[in-house]
Short mmCIF file of C-alpha atoms (C1' of nucleotides) in Angstrom, two decimals:
data_model
loop_
_atom_site.label_atom_id
_atom_site.label_comp_id
_atom_site.label_asym_id
_atom_site.label_seq_id
_atom_site.Cartn_x
_atom_site.Cartn_y
_atom_site.Cartn_z
CA MET A 1 13.10 6.76 -24.43
CA ALA A 2 13.12 9.67 -27.17
CA ALA A 3 10.06 7.78 -29.01
CA CYS A 4 8.50 7.65 -25.20
CA PRO A 5 8.71 10.55 -23.53
CA ASP A 6 6.23 9.00 -21.03
CA ALA A 7 9.65 6.38 -19.98
CA TYR A 8 13.18 7.11 -19.64
CA LEU A 9 15.88 4.65 -18.59
CA GLN A 10 17.88 3.75 -16.20
CA GLY A 11 19.30 0.60 -16.99
CA SER A 12 16.74 -1.01 -19.23
CA ILE A 13 14.36 -1.61 -16.49
CA ARG A 14 11.45 0.05 -16.96
CA MET A 15 8.47 -0.26 -14.84
CA THR A 16 4.74 0.12 -16.42
CA LEU A 17 1.27 1.00 -14.28
CA GLU A 18 -1.86 -0.28 -14.73
CA ASP A 19 -4.82 1.39 -14.67
CA THR A 20 -3.50 4.24 -15.31
CA ASP A 21 -7.00 5.72 -16.48
CA LEU A 22 -8.76 4.41 -13.56
CA TRP A 23 -5.61 6.43 -11.31
CA LYS A 24 -6.21 9.06 -13.25
CA THR A 25 -9.07 9.33 -13.36
CA PHE A 26 -9.46 9.65 -9.27
CA ASN A 27 -5.66 11.73 -8.85
CA GLU A 28 -7.86 14.12 -11.28
CA ILE A 29 -10.49 14.88 -8.80
CA GLY A 30 -7.63 14.11 -5.53
CA THR A 31 -7.22 10.82 -4.53
CA GLU A 32 -8.21 9.98 -0.94
CA MET A 33 -7.27 6.71 0.72
CA ILE A 34 -9.08 5.44 3.48
CA ILE A 35 -6.14 4.55 6.64
CA THR A 36 -7.82 2.84 9.48
CA LYS A 37 -6.51 0.92 12.75
CA PRO A 38 -6.59 -2.44 11.24
CA GLY A 39 -5.41 -1.08 8.38
CA ARG A 40 -7.30 -0.17 5.10
CA ARG A 41 -6.39 -1.27 1.55
CA MET A 42 -5.99 0.57 -1.24
CA PHE A 43 -8.48 1.62 -3.87
CA PRO A 44 -6.89 1.78 -6.97
CA HIS A 45 -4.52 -0.93 -5.46
CA CYS A 46 -1.19 -0.53 -7.35
CA LYS A 47 -0.45 -3.06 -9.87
CA VAL A 48 2.64 -2.55 -12.00
CA SER A 49 3.99 -4.49 -14.87
CA LEU A 50 7.81 -4.78 -15.10
CA SER A 51 10.08 -5.40 -18.67
CA GLY A 52 13.96 -5.03 -19.17
CA LEU A 53 14.76 -7.25 -16.11
CA LEU A 54 17.69 -9.67 -15.90
CA GLN A 55 15.02 -13.33 -16.80
CA CYS A 56 17.67 -15.07 -14.29
CA ALA A 57 18.32 -12.68 -12.19
CA LYS A 58 16.46 -12.44 -8.15
CA TYR A 59 15.20 -9.50 -7.44
CA ILE A 60 13.18 -7.76 -4.59
CA PHE A 61 10.44 -5.36 -4.80
CA LEU A 62 8.96 -2.91 -2.46
CA VAL A 63 6.77 -0.59 -1.80
CA ASP A 64 7.15 2.88 0.92
CA MET A 65 4.82 6.02 1.05
CA VAL A 66 6.39 8.83 0.36
CA PRO A 67 5.15 12.41 1.62
CA GLU A 68 4.29 14.29 -0.93
CA ASP A 69 5.26 17.40 0.69
CA GLY A 70 6.19 19.05 4.18
CA PHE A 71 1.45 19.84 4.83
CA ARG A 72 -0.93 18.89 6.44
CA TYR A 73 -4.86 19.46 4.93
CA LYS A 74 -7.80 20.22 5.95
CA TRP A 75 -11.22 19.94 3.01
CA ASN A 76 -13.42 23.46 2.86
CA LYS A 77 -15.31 24.00 0.14
CA GLU A 78 -15.25 21.17 -2.31
CA LYS A 79 -11.33 22.40 -1.76
CA TRP A 80 -8.71 21.04 -0.44
CA GLU A 81 -6.58 23.48 1.58
CA VAL A 82 -3.47 23.79 3.17
CA ALA A 83 -3.76 23.62 7.35
CA GLY A 84 -0.73 24.11 9.17
CA LYS A 85 2.21 21.57 8.38
CA ALA A 86 3.00 17.76 8.44
CA GLU A 87 3.14 15.95 11.42
CA PRO A 88 6.24 14.33 12.48
CA GLN A 89 6.07 10.96 10.55
CA PRO A 90 5.60 7.99 11.27
CA PRO A 91 7.51 5.09 11.24
CA CYS A 92 8.04 4.88 8.09
CA ARG A 93 7.97 1.21 6.63
CA THR A 94 7.98 -0.77 2.94
CA TYR A 95 5.95 -3.01 1.55
CA LEU A 96 7.98 -6.72 0.66
CA HIS A 97 6.54 -8.21 -2.22
CA PRO A 98 5.51 -11.45 -1.39
CA ASP A 99 7.17 -13.39 -4.24
CA SER A 100 10.33 -11.66 -3.13
CA PRO A 101 12.60 -12.56 -4.29
CA ALA A 102 11.60 -14.03 -7.36
CA LEU A 103 13.76 -14.29 -11.09
CA GLY A 104 13.15 -11.42 -13.09
CA SER A 105 11.44 -13.94 -15.63
CA HIS A 106 8.23 -14.34 -12.57
CA TRP A 107 8.04 -10.52 -12.21
CA MET A 108 7.55 -9.59 -16.10
CA LYS A 109 5.51 -12.52 -17.34
CA GLN A 110 2.56 -11.26 -15.29
CA SER A 111 1.40 -7.63 -13.60
CA ILE A 112 2.61 -7.12 -10.26
CA SER A 113 -0.16 -6.59 -7.82
CA PHE A 114 0.16 -4.72 -4.00
CA LEU A 115 -3.34 -5.49 -4.18
CA LYS A 116 -3.19 -7.04 -0.14
CA LEU A 117 -0.60 -3.67 0.74
CA LYS A 118 -2.51 -1.94 4.12
CA LEU A 119 -2.97 1.73 4.91
CA THR A 120 -2.51 2.33 8.50
CA ASN A 121 -2.95 5.49 11.37
CA ASN A 122 -1.81 3.20 13.92
CA THR A 123 1.22 4.31 15.07
CA LEU A 124 1.43 1.14 17.37
CA ASP A 125 0.22 -0.75 14.34
CA GLN A 126 1.38 -4.12 15.05
CA HIS A 127 1.08 -5.69 11.33
CA GLY A 128 3.42 -4.15 9.33
CA HIS A 129 0.81 -2.44 7.78
CA ILE A 130 2.49 1.37 6.18
CA ILE A 131 1.56 3.97 8.84
CA LEU A 132 0.18 6.65 7.27
CA HIS A 133 -1.09 10.10 8.55
CA SER A 134 -4.36 11.72 8.06
CA MET A 135 -4.71 14.66 5.93
CA HIS A 136 -1.08 14.24 4.61
CA ARG A 137 -0.64 13.43 1.23
CA TYR A 138 1.18 11.40 -0.58
CA HIS A 139 2.27 8.72 -2.94
CA PRO A 140 3.90 4.86 -3.77
CA ARG A 141 6.98 4.55 -4.26
CA PHE A 142 8.35 1.00 -5.94
CA HIS A 143 11.69 0.07 -5.95
CA ILE A 144 13.28 -2.59 -7.85
CA VAL A 145 16.56 -4.35 -5.94
CA GLN A 146 18.62 -7.01 -7.53
CA ALA A 147 19.53 -9.50 -4.78
CA ASP A 148 19.56 -12.71 -3.91
CA ASP A 149 18.06 -12.86 -0.64
CA LEU A 150 17.20 -9.70 1.50
CA PHE A 151 20.29 -9.99 3.09
CA SER A 152 21.63 -9.15 0.47
CA VAL A 153 19.53 -5.73 -0.23
CA ARG A 154 21.36 -3.09 1.73
CA TRP A 155 24.74 -3.83 -1.17
CA SER A 156 22.19 -3.17 -3.99
CA VAL A 157 21.22 -1.75 -6.97
CA PHE A 158 18.10 -0.70 -6.91
CA GLN A 159 15.70 1.40 -8.69
CA THR A 160 12.78 3.36 -7.49
CA PHE A 161 9.77 4.35 -9.76
CA THR A 162 7.44 7.09 -8.44
CA PHE A 163 3.98 8.32 -10.65
CA PRO A 164 2.40 11.32 -10.53
CA GLU A 165 -1.28 9.78 -10.22
CA THR A 166 -0.95 7.61 -7.85
CA THR A 167 -0.50 10.85 -5.52
CA PHE A 168 -3.38 10.25 -2.11
CA THR A 169 -4.00 12.43 0.77
CA ALA A 170 -4.16 9.78 3.52
CA VAL A 171 -7.62 10.07 4.88
CA THR A 172 -10.46 8.49 8.11
CA ALA A 173 -12.90 9.36 5.82
CA TYR A 174 -13.68 10.39 2.30
CA GLN A 175 -14.24 14.27 2.24
CA ASN A 176 -14.43 14.79 -1.79
CA THR A 177 -17.74 12.97 -2.69
CA LYS A 178 -16.22 12.42 -5.82
CA ILE A 179 -13.66 9.93 -4.54
CA THR A 180 -17.07 8.76 -2.52
CA LYS A 181 -19.12 8.42 -5.73
CA LEU A 182 -15.78 6.12 -7.62
CA LYS A 183 -15.27 4.02 -5.44
CA ILE A 184 -17.70 3.16 -5.12
CA ASP A 185 -18.28 3.33 -9.09
CA HIS A 186 -15.14 1.04 -9.71
CA ASN A 187 -14.71 -0.61 -6.07
CA PRO A 188 -16.53 -4.33 -6.37
CA PHE A 189 -16.81 -4.12 -2.45
CA ALA A 190 -18.57 -1.14 -2.74
CA LYS A 191 -21.31 -1.78 -5.08
CA GLY A 192 -24.09 -1.81 -2.34
CA PHE A 193 -23.55 1.79 -2.42
CA ARG A 194 -24.36 1.59 -6.55
CA ASP A 195 -27.19 4.09 -6.37
CA GLU A 196 -28.70 0.36 -9.01
CA GLY A 197 -27.33 -1.32 -6.10
CA THR A 198 -30.28 -2.16 -2.93
CA ASN A 199 -28.43 -0.16 -1.31
CA LYS A 200 -30.66 -0.24 1.67
CA LYS A 201 -28.99 0.65 4.87
CA ARG A 202 -28.46 4.16 2.14
CA HIS A 203 -31.82 4.61 1.86
CA ALA A 204 -33.51 3.53 4.76
CA ASN A 205 -31.01 5.45 7.37
CA LYS A 206 -30.94 8.66 5.93
CA ASN A 207 -31.60 11.32 8.12
CA PRO A 208 -33.90 13.65 5.50
CA ALA A 209 -33.83 16.59 8.89
CA CYS A 210 -30.41 17.13 9.21
CA PRO A 211 -29.15 17.24 4.72
CA GLU A 212 -26.40 19.51 6.35
CA LYS A 213 -25.68 16.97 8.76
CA ARG A 214 -23.32 15.12 6.91
CA ALA A 215 -21.92 16.66 3.37
CA LYS A 216 -20.45 13.88 2.56
CA THR A 217 -22.77 11.76 2.16
CA PRO A 218 -24.28 10.10 -1.26
CA ASP A 219 -26.65 12.52 -1.42
CA ALA A 220 -24.07 14.52 -2.39
CA LEU A 221 -22.65 12.31 -4.25
CA ASN A 222 -25.47 12.29 -6.66
CA ASP A 223 -24.59 15.61 -7.03
CA SER A 224 -21.34 15.23 -8.36
CA LYS A 225 -22.67 13.37 -11.29
CA ASP A 226 -23.03 15.50 -13.14
CA SER A 227 -20.73 18.64 -11.54
CA SER A 228 -18.07 16.11 -12.90
CA SER A 229 -16.92 18.12 -16.19
CA PRO A 230 -14.06 18.59 -17.01
CA GLY A 231 -12.39 21.54 -14.48
CA PHE A 232 -14.44 20.21 -11.05
CA CYS A 233 -10.79 18.99 -10.48
CA GLN A 234 -8.86 21.73 -11.27
CA SER A 235 -10.86 23.51 -7.98
CA SER A 236 -10.18 20.29 -6.18
CA TYR A 237 -6.97 21.54 -4.30
CA GLU A 238 -8.27 25.45 -5.33
CA GLY A 239 -5.77 26.17 -2.17
CA TYR A 240 -3.39 24.48 -2.96
CA GLU A 241 -3.30 25.45 -6.78
CA GLY A 242 -4.19 28.92 -5.50
CA GLU A 243 -1.96 29.46 -3.07
CA GLU A 244 1.07 27.52 -5.33
CA GLY A 245 0.11 26.63 -8.44
CA TYR A 246 1.62 23.12 -7.85
CA LEU A 247 -0.28 20.91 -9.07
CA ALA A 248 -0.92 22.75 -11.73
CA LYS A 249 3.12 22.31 -12.12
CA ARG A 250 2.94 18.99 -11.48
CA LYS A 251 1.10 17.16 -14.66
CA ASP A 252 3.06 18.59 -17.02
CA VAL A 253 5.95 16.64 -15.39
CA VAL A 254 5.81 13.54 -17.20
CA ALA A 255 8.02 12.14 -15.20
CA VAL A 256 10.62 13.63 -12.73
CA LYS A 257 13.38 12.69 -11.36
CA GLU A 258 13.12 12.58 -7.05
CA GLU A 259 16.71 12.66 -6.44
CA GLN A 260 16.84 13.07 -2.79
CA TYR A 261 14.33 11.10 -1.76
CA SER A 262 16.32 8.20 -0.51
CA PRO A 263 14.57 4.93 -0.18
CA TRP A 264 16.36 3.71 2.50
CA GLY A 265 18.15 6.81 3.26
CA ALA A 266 18.56 10.26 5.21
CA GLU A 267 18.01 12.04 2.90
CA ARG A 268 14.84 10.90 2.76
CA GLN A 269 13.68 13.27 5.53
CA GLN A 270 14.95 16.44 3.20
CA GLY A 271 13.23 15.36 0.44
CA VAL A 272 10.42 16.07 2.42
CA ARG A 273 9.41 19.30 1.36
CA THR A 274 9.07 21.87 4.70
CA ASP A 275 9.13 24.99 2.17
CA SER A 276 6.52 25.87 -0.05
CA PRO A 277 4.94 23.68 -2.52
CA ALA A 278 6.21 26.38 -5.31
CA GLY A 279 9.69 25.81 -4.49
CA ALA A 280 12.01 24.13 -6.45
CA ASP A 281 10.95 20.76 -7.68
CA THR A 282 12.87 18.77 -5.61
CA ARG A 283 10.42 15.64 -7.27
CA ASP A 284 11.96 16.00 -10.38
CA ILE A 285 13.45 12.79 -10.06
CA TYR A 286 11.06 9.38 -10.65
CA SER A 287 13.43 6.99 -10.46
CA THR A 288 16.48 6.81 -8.42
CA GLU A 289 19.36 3.97 -8.15
CA GLN A 290 21.60 3.48 -5.66
CA LEU A 291 23.97 1.20 -3.44
CA VAL A 292 21.74 0.42 -0.88
CA PRO A 293 23.83 1.30 2.39
CA ALA A 294 24.60 -0.77 5.15
CA PRO A 295 22.22 -1.75 8.68
CA ALA A 296 21.67 -0.70 11.68
CA SER A 297 18.31 -0.25 12.32
CA TYR A 298 15.86 -0.57 9.66
CA GLN A 299 13.86 -3.65 10.82
CA LEU A 300 11.56 -6.02 8.59
CA TYR A 301 8.18 -7.27 8.72
CA ARG A 302 7.51 -10.62 7.56
CA ALA A 303 3.78 -11.84 7.66
CA HIS A 304 2.20 -15.23 6.73
CA GLU A 305 -0.91 -13.76 5.45
CA HIS A 306 1.40 -13.63 2.29
CA ALA A 307 2.01 -16.36 1.52
CA LYS A 308 -1.40 -16.02 -0.28
CA SER A 309 -0.24 -14.62 -2.71
CA PRO A 310 -2.12 -11.14 -3.62
CA SER A 311 -4.08 -12.21 -7.40
CA PRO A 312 -2.41 -9.74 -9.91
CA SER A 313 -5.25 -10.48 -12.26
CA SER A 314 -7.35 -9.07 -10.24
CA SER A 315 -10.54 -7.26 -11.09
CA ILE A 316 -10.79 -4.66 -9.83
CA GLY A 317 -9.03 -1.89 -11.19
CA SER A 318 -9.37 -3.34 -14.52
CA SER A 319 -11.80 -3.51 -15.92
CA ILE A 320 -12.08 0.08 -15.87
CA SER A 321 -8.97 0.23 -18.22
CA GLY A 322 -6.96 -2.45 -19.21
CA SER A 323 -5.26 -0.45 -21.97
CA GLY A 324 -4.46 2.38 -19.54
CA ARG A 325 -0.53 1.87 -18.66
CA ARG A 326 2.14 4.44 -18.20
CA SER A 327 5.31 3.36 -17.79
CA PHE A 328 8.16 4.73 -16.06
CA GLU A 329 12.38 3.44 -16.82
CA SER A 330 14.49 4.77 -15.26
CA ARG A 331 16.87 7.24 -16.36
CA VAL A 332 20.64 8.48 -15.95
CA PRO A 333 21.74 5.46 -12.96
CA GLU A 334 21.87 7.16 -9.24
CA ILE A 335 24.21 6.43 -7.33
CA ALA A 336 24.33 6.92 -3.33
CA SER A 337 28.10 6.98 -2.07
CA VAL A 338 27.53 5.98 1.02
CA PRO A 339 29.85 6.18 3.93
CA ASP A 340 32.31 3.68 4.34
CA HIS A 341 31.32 2.04 1.08
CA ASP A 342 33.03 0.38 -0.98
CA LEU A 343 32.98 3.23 -3.89
CA SER A 344 34.53 1.15 -6.16
CA LYS A 345 31.98 -1.18 -6.28
CA PRO A 346 30.48 -0.92 -10.14
CA GLY A 347 27.81 1.68 -11.09
CA PRO A 348 24.49 0.16 -11.51
CA SER A 349 24.03 -2.59 -13.56
CA ASN A 350 21.42 -5.09 -14.05
CA CYS A 351 23.14 -7.37 -14.77
CA GLY A 352 25.77 -6.91 -12.23
CA PRO A 353 26.25 -9.43 -9.23
CA GLN A 354 27.41 -6.58 -7.10
CA HIS A 355 25.71 -7.51 -4.87
CA LEU A 356 26.99 -10.70 -4.33
CA ALA A 357 30.62 -10.32 -5.04
CA GLY A 358 32.77 -11.89 -2.79
CA PRO A 359 31.40 -13.50 0.63
CA GLN A 360 27.83 -11.76 1.22
CA ASP A 361 28.24 -10.38 4.34
CA TYR A 362 25.12 -10.71 6.94
CA SER A 363 26.29 -8.25 9.34
CA GLY A 364 23.73 -5.74 10.73
CA VAL A 365 20.77 -7.83 8.70
CA LEU A 366 19.67 -9.70 11.51
CA ASN A 367 19.13 -7.57 14.39
CA MET A 368 16.82 -9.65 15.85
CA THR A 369 14.26 -6.73 18.39
CA MET A 370 10.64 -6.80 18.02
CA ALA A 371 8.57 -9.66 18.79
CA GLN A 372 5.19 -11.12 17.58
CA ALA A 373 2.35 -8.49 18.47
CA GLY A 374 1.03 -10.64 21.22
CA LYS A 375 3.97 -12.75 21.55
CA SER A 376 6.16 -10.77 23.28
CA GLY A 377 9.89 -11.72 24.48
CA VAL A 378 9.61 -13.71 21.55
CA ILE A 379 12.50 -13.09 18.95
CA SER A 380 12.59 -13.92 15.90
CA HIS A 381 15.66 -16.26 14.44
CA HIS A 382 12.81 -17.21 10.99
CA ILE A 383 13.91 -14.24 8.63
CA TYR A 384 14.09 -14.82 5.69
CA SER A 385 14.69 -18.41 3.72
CA PRO A 386 14.63 -17.21 0.56
CA TYR A 387 14.27 -20.53 -0.86
CA SER A 388 11.42 -21.40 1.70
CA THR A 389 8.22 -21.73 0.25
CA GLU A 390 6.06 -21.61 4.29
CA GLN A 391 7.94 -17.86 4.51
CA PRO A 392 7.02 -15.88 2.06
CA LEU A 393 8.18 -11.87 2.55
CA GLY A 394 5.89 -9.72 3.84
CA GLN A 395 6.79 -5.73 5.24
CA TRP A 396 9.66 -4.60 6.72
CA SER A 397 10.26 -1.59 8.45
CA GLY A 398 12.38 1.63 9.19
CA PRO A 399 11.78 3.73 12.80
CA GLY A 400 11.46 7.27 12.23
CA SER A 401 13.58 10.21 11.91
CA ALA A 402 13.72 10.62 14.87
CA GLN A 403 15.48 7.09 15.19
CA TYR A 404 18.12 7.82 11.98
CA ALA A 405 21.32 7.29 13.33
CA PRO A 406 24.63 8.29 10.55
CA PRO A 407 25.30 5.92 8.74
CA HIS A 408 28.05 3.73 10.36
CA PRO A 409 27.52 0.20 8.47
CA LEU A 410 28.59 -2.76 10.22
CA THR A 411 29.26 -2.44 13.31
CA GLY A 412 29.91 -4.45 15.74
CA ASP A 413 26.61 -4.52 18.08
CA TYR A 414 24.86 -6.01 16.20
CA SER A 415 26.47 -8.21 13.85
CA THR A 416 27.61 -11.28 16.58
CA GLN A 417 24.07 -10.89 16.80
CA ALA A 418 23.02 -10.95 13.28
CA VAL A 419 24.57 -13.65 11.59
CA HIS A 420 23.28 -15.89 14.26
CA HIS A 421 20.11 -15.31 13.40
CA SER A 422 20.00 -15.86 9.97
CA TYR A 423 20.33 -18.88 10.31
CA HIS A 424 17.72 -19.63 12.15
CA HIS A 425 14.91 -21.17 10.04
CA GLY A 426 12.09 -22.20 12.43
CA ASN A 427 8.15 -20.85 13.20
CA VAL A 428 7.00 -17.65 12.76
CA GLY A 429 4.57 -15.84 14.55
CA GLU A 430 2.44 -13.18 11.62
CA TRP A 431 4.10 -10.06 11.89
CA SER A 432 7.95 -9.75 12.38
CA GLN A 433 10.34 -6.82 12.55
CA TYR A 434 14.28 -7.24 11.36
CA PRO A 435 16.25 -4.51 11.23
CA LEU A 436 17.49 -3.99 8.14
CA PHE A 437 19.01 -1.38 7.01
CA SER A 438 21.03 0.95 8.84
CA TYR A 439 19.45 4.26 7.12
CA SER A 440 15.59 4.74 7.95
CA CYS A 441 13.64 6.07 5.29
CA TRP A 442 13.11 9.37 6.48
"C1'" DT B 1 -18.60 25.17 17.83
"C1'" DC B 2 -15.82 22.35 14.44
"C1'" DA B 3 -12.85 18.77 12.14
"C1'" DC B 4 -11.58 14.31 13.16
"C1'" DC B 5 -11.65 9.58 14.31
"C1'" DT B 6 -13.87 5.86 15.60
"C1'" DG B 7 -16.46 1.98 15.96
"C1'" DA B 8 -20.79 -0.55 14.76
"C1'" DC B 9 -23.49 -2.59 10.93
"C1'" DA B 10 -25.62 -3.65 5.91
"C1'" DC B 11 -23.63 -5.23 2.04
"C1'" DA B 12 -20.41 -6.98 -1.29
"C1'" DT B 13 -17.00 -10.05 -2.41
"C1'" DT B 14 -12.81 -13.74 -1.51
"C1'" DT B 15 -11.58 -17.93 -0.07
"C1'" DG B 16 -11.36 -22.28 1.36
"C1'" DA B 17 -13.79 -26.24 3.00
"C1'" DA B 18 -15.88 -29.87 3.06
"C1'" DA B 19 -19.20 -32.78 -0.41
"C1'" DG B 20 -19.90 -34.75 -5.06
"C1'" DG B 21 -19.36 -36.95 -8.84
"C1'" DA B 22 -16.42 -39.37 -12.68
"C1'" DA C 1 -7.44 -43.19 -4.77
"C1'" DT C 2 -7.14 -38.52 -7.37
"C1'" DC C 3 -8.68 -35.19 -9.62
"C1'" DC C 4 -12.70 -32.13 -10.77
"C1'" DT C 5 -15.99 -29.67 -9.99
"C1'" DT C 6 -19.96 -27.16 -6.96
"C1'" DT C 7 -21.65 -25.61 -3.09
"C1'" DC C 8 -21.75 -23.36 1.07
"C1'" DA C 9 -19.73 -20.67 5.30
"C1'" DA C 10 -16.67 -17.88 7.45
"C1'" DA C 11 -13.65 -14.80 6.25
"C1'" DT C 12 -12.24 -10.01 4.36
"C1'" DG C 13 -13.33 -5.50 2.09
"C1'" DT C 14 -16.66 -1.64 1.80
"C1'" DG C 15 -18.89 2.94 2.78
"C1'" DT C 16 -22.20 4.93 5.93
"C1'" DC C 17 -24.05 6.25 10.08
"C1'" DA C 18 -24.04 7.84 14.83
"C1'" DG C 19 -21.54 9.23 18.27
"C1'" DG C 20 -17.23 10.18 20.60
"C1'" DT C 21 -13.03 13.29 21.29
"C1'" DG C 22 -10.07 17.22 21.78
#
DNA sequence: TCACCTGACACATTTGAAAGGA
DNA sequence: ATCCTTTCAAATGTGTCAGGTG
C-alpha cells in the first residue's frame, strides 16, 4: 500500500480495473452510457481482476450503480450543467456475475468481465437490467462477498470497490460528440460508423440542408478530432466544475472510501448527495467491508442467459489498453453494525467462515414474490442452486428507497415461506426476482 | 420551441448449429 | 462414433436519424 498509492488494503483483497486507459480517456471527456428500454450494454464495459482471495473459499461477485450525486444534468453548449435535483431513484438492482458463486481461485485466474450487464431506463423492466435515470450520473460499484451461496450472502463479509474513472452519465442519446467518436473508434460493433469504414448510411442520409439540426452528429465528430487536445475535457463538465469544482477535486483522489454507501443498507439514501457537490466529499470511501444485514425485501434476479457467461477475454477495449490497469485494495475494514445482528461476530476476514457459522439461516432469503415476465402468476421456487450448472445466477434487484423497510431481520412472515421455497429446484423462467436482503440499496 | 425519448434502420460482431473431413 | 474445423444464418450489439412527446 505504501508502495502503491493506487491501492489500499481491506483484508488482502485487491481489485484492479482493466482497460484503465480507455476508461480514463472516456472519463476525461465525460463518459456517457446509452440507456434504452430493452437495455444497453456499457462501453467500456466493466472488467476487473481480483487477487488476494482465498483459493478455496467461495465468493459472489456483484455490481450495482451508485448515483454520483443528487443532481440531474443537461448538456448545454458542449458542457454538462446541473439541471436540477435528481429524480427519485429507480428500483435498485444489482448485477450478479454469472459465475457466482465461484472459488477464489476461479475469480483470480482471469479477468472478470461484466460484458453482458445492461442498463435501462425502463423502470418496469422485467429483464433484470440495471435501471437508471437519463441525464443522471452514476458509477459502478463492485462487491465481492465471501459466501458459499446466495443464501449466506447476507451474513457474509463483503468488500466494495469503486473506480473514479468509471463514472458516467446515463443518456438516451449521446450528447457529447467526442464521446460518440470515442465509442465508434473503440467499440467493434460500431465499426460501421468509423470514417474509414463503409459508413454508407451516415453519408447517404446526411442532410446538408440542416447542418444545425443535429449538433451531435458525425459532422461534429470530425471536429472533435481536433478538439481532443488537453483541456477540452475540463470544459466538458465546466458547468459542474465551475460551480463546484467537484470533478477537479475528484481527480486528485486516488482512492477514497465511500462509507455511506452501504450496498444493501438504508444508508444508501444518505449516500446520495443532495447537497452541493462541493460539499463534504462523501465519496471518501472507495471500499468498505461490512457484514451484510438480514434480508426482508431485497429481490434477486436471475437470468438463464447468463449460462452463456460473457467472455472475460472479450477483445472490446482490451486492444486499447492492455497495460492500463488500476487497482484498489480495500483499506480499513469497516463493519456496519446491523440491528439485531450479532455484533460479536468476528470482524471482516478473508478467511473467516463467519457466514457459515452455525446452522445457516435461509429465512427471509427466499421470499418468492415475483414472477417472471410473461409468466405472471408463476412463482419461482428454484431460487438458486449453487452447484447447478443449469441455473447460473443472474441478477438481483431491490426495491427503491420508498420500499425500504427498517432493518428487521428474520421476521416470521416470510421466513416460513422462504425456507420452504429454498429447497425447490426446477424450471426457472428467464428472469426471476427473489428477495434477498432486508435492506434495499437506496 | 426545445430538450429529451423512441423506434426503425444499416452495419458490424457474436453465436451456435450444421456440414464435412479426419 | 467421436472430434475438429469450416461455413453460414440468425441473433445481437452499435450509432444514426427522423419523428414523437411533454
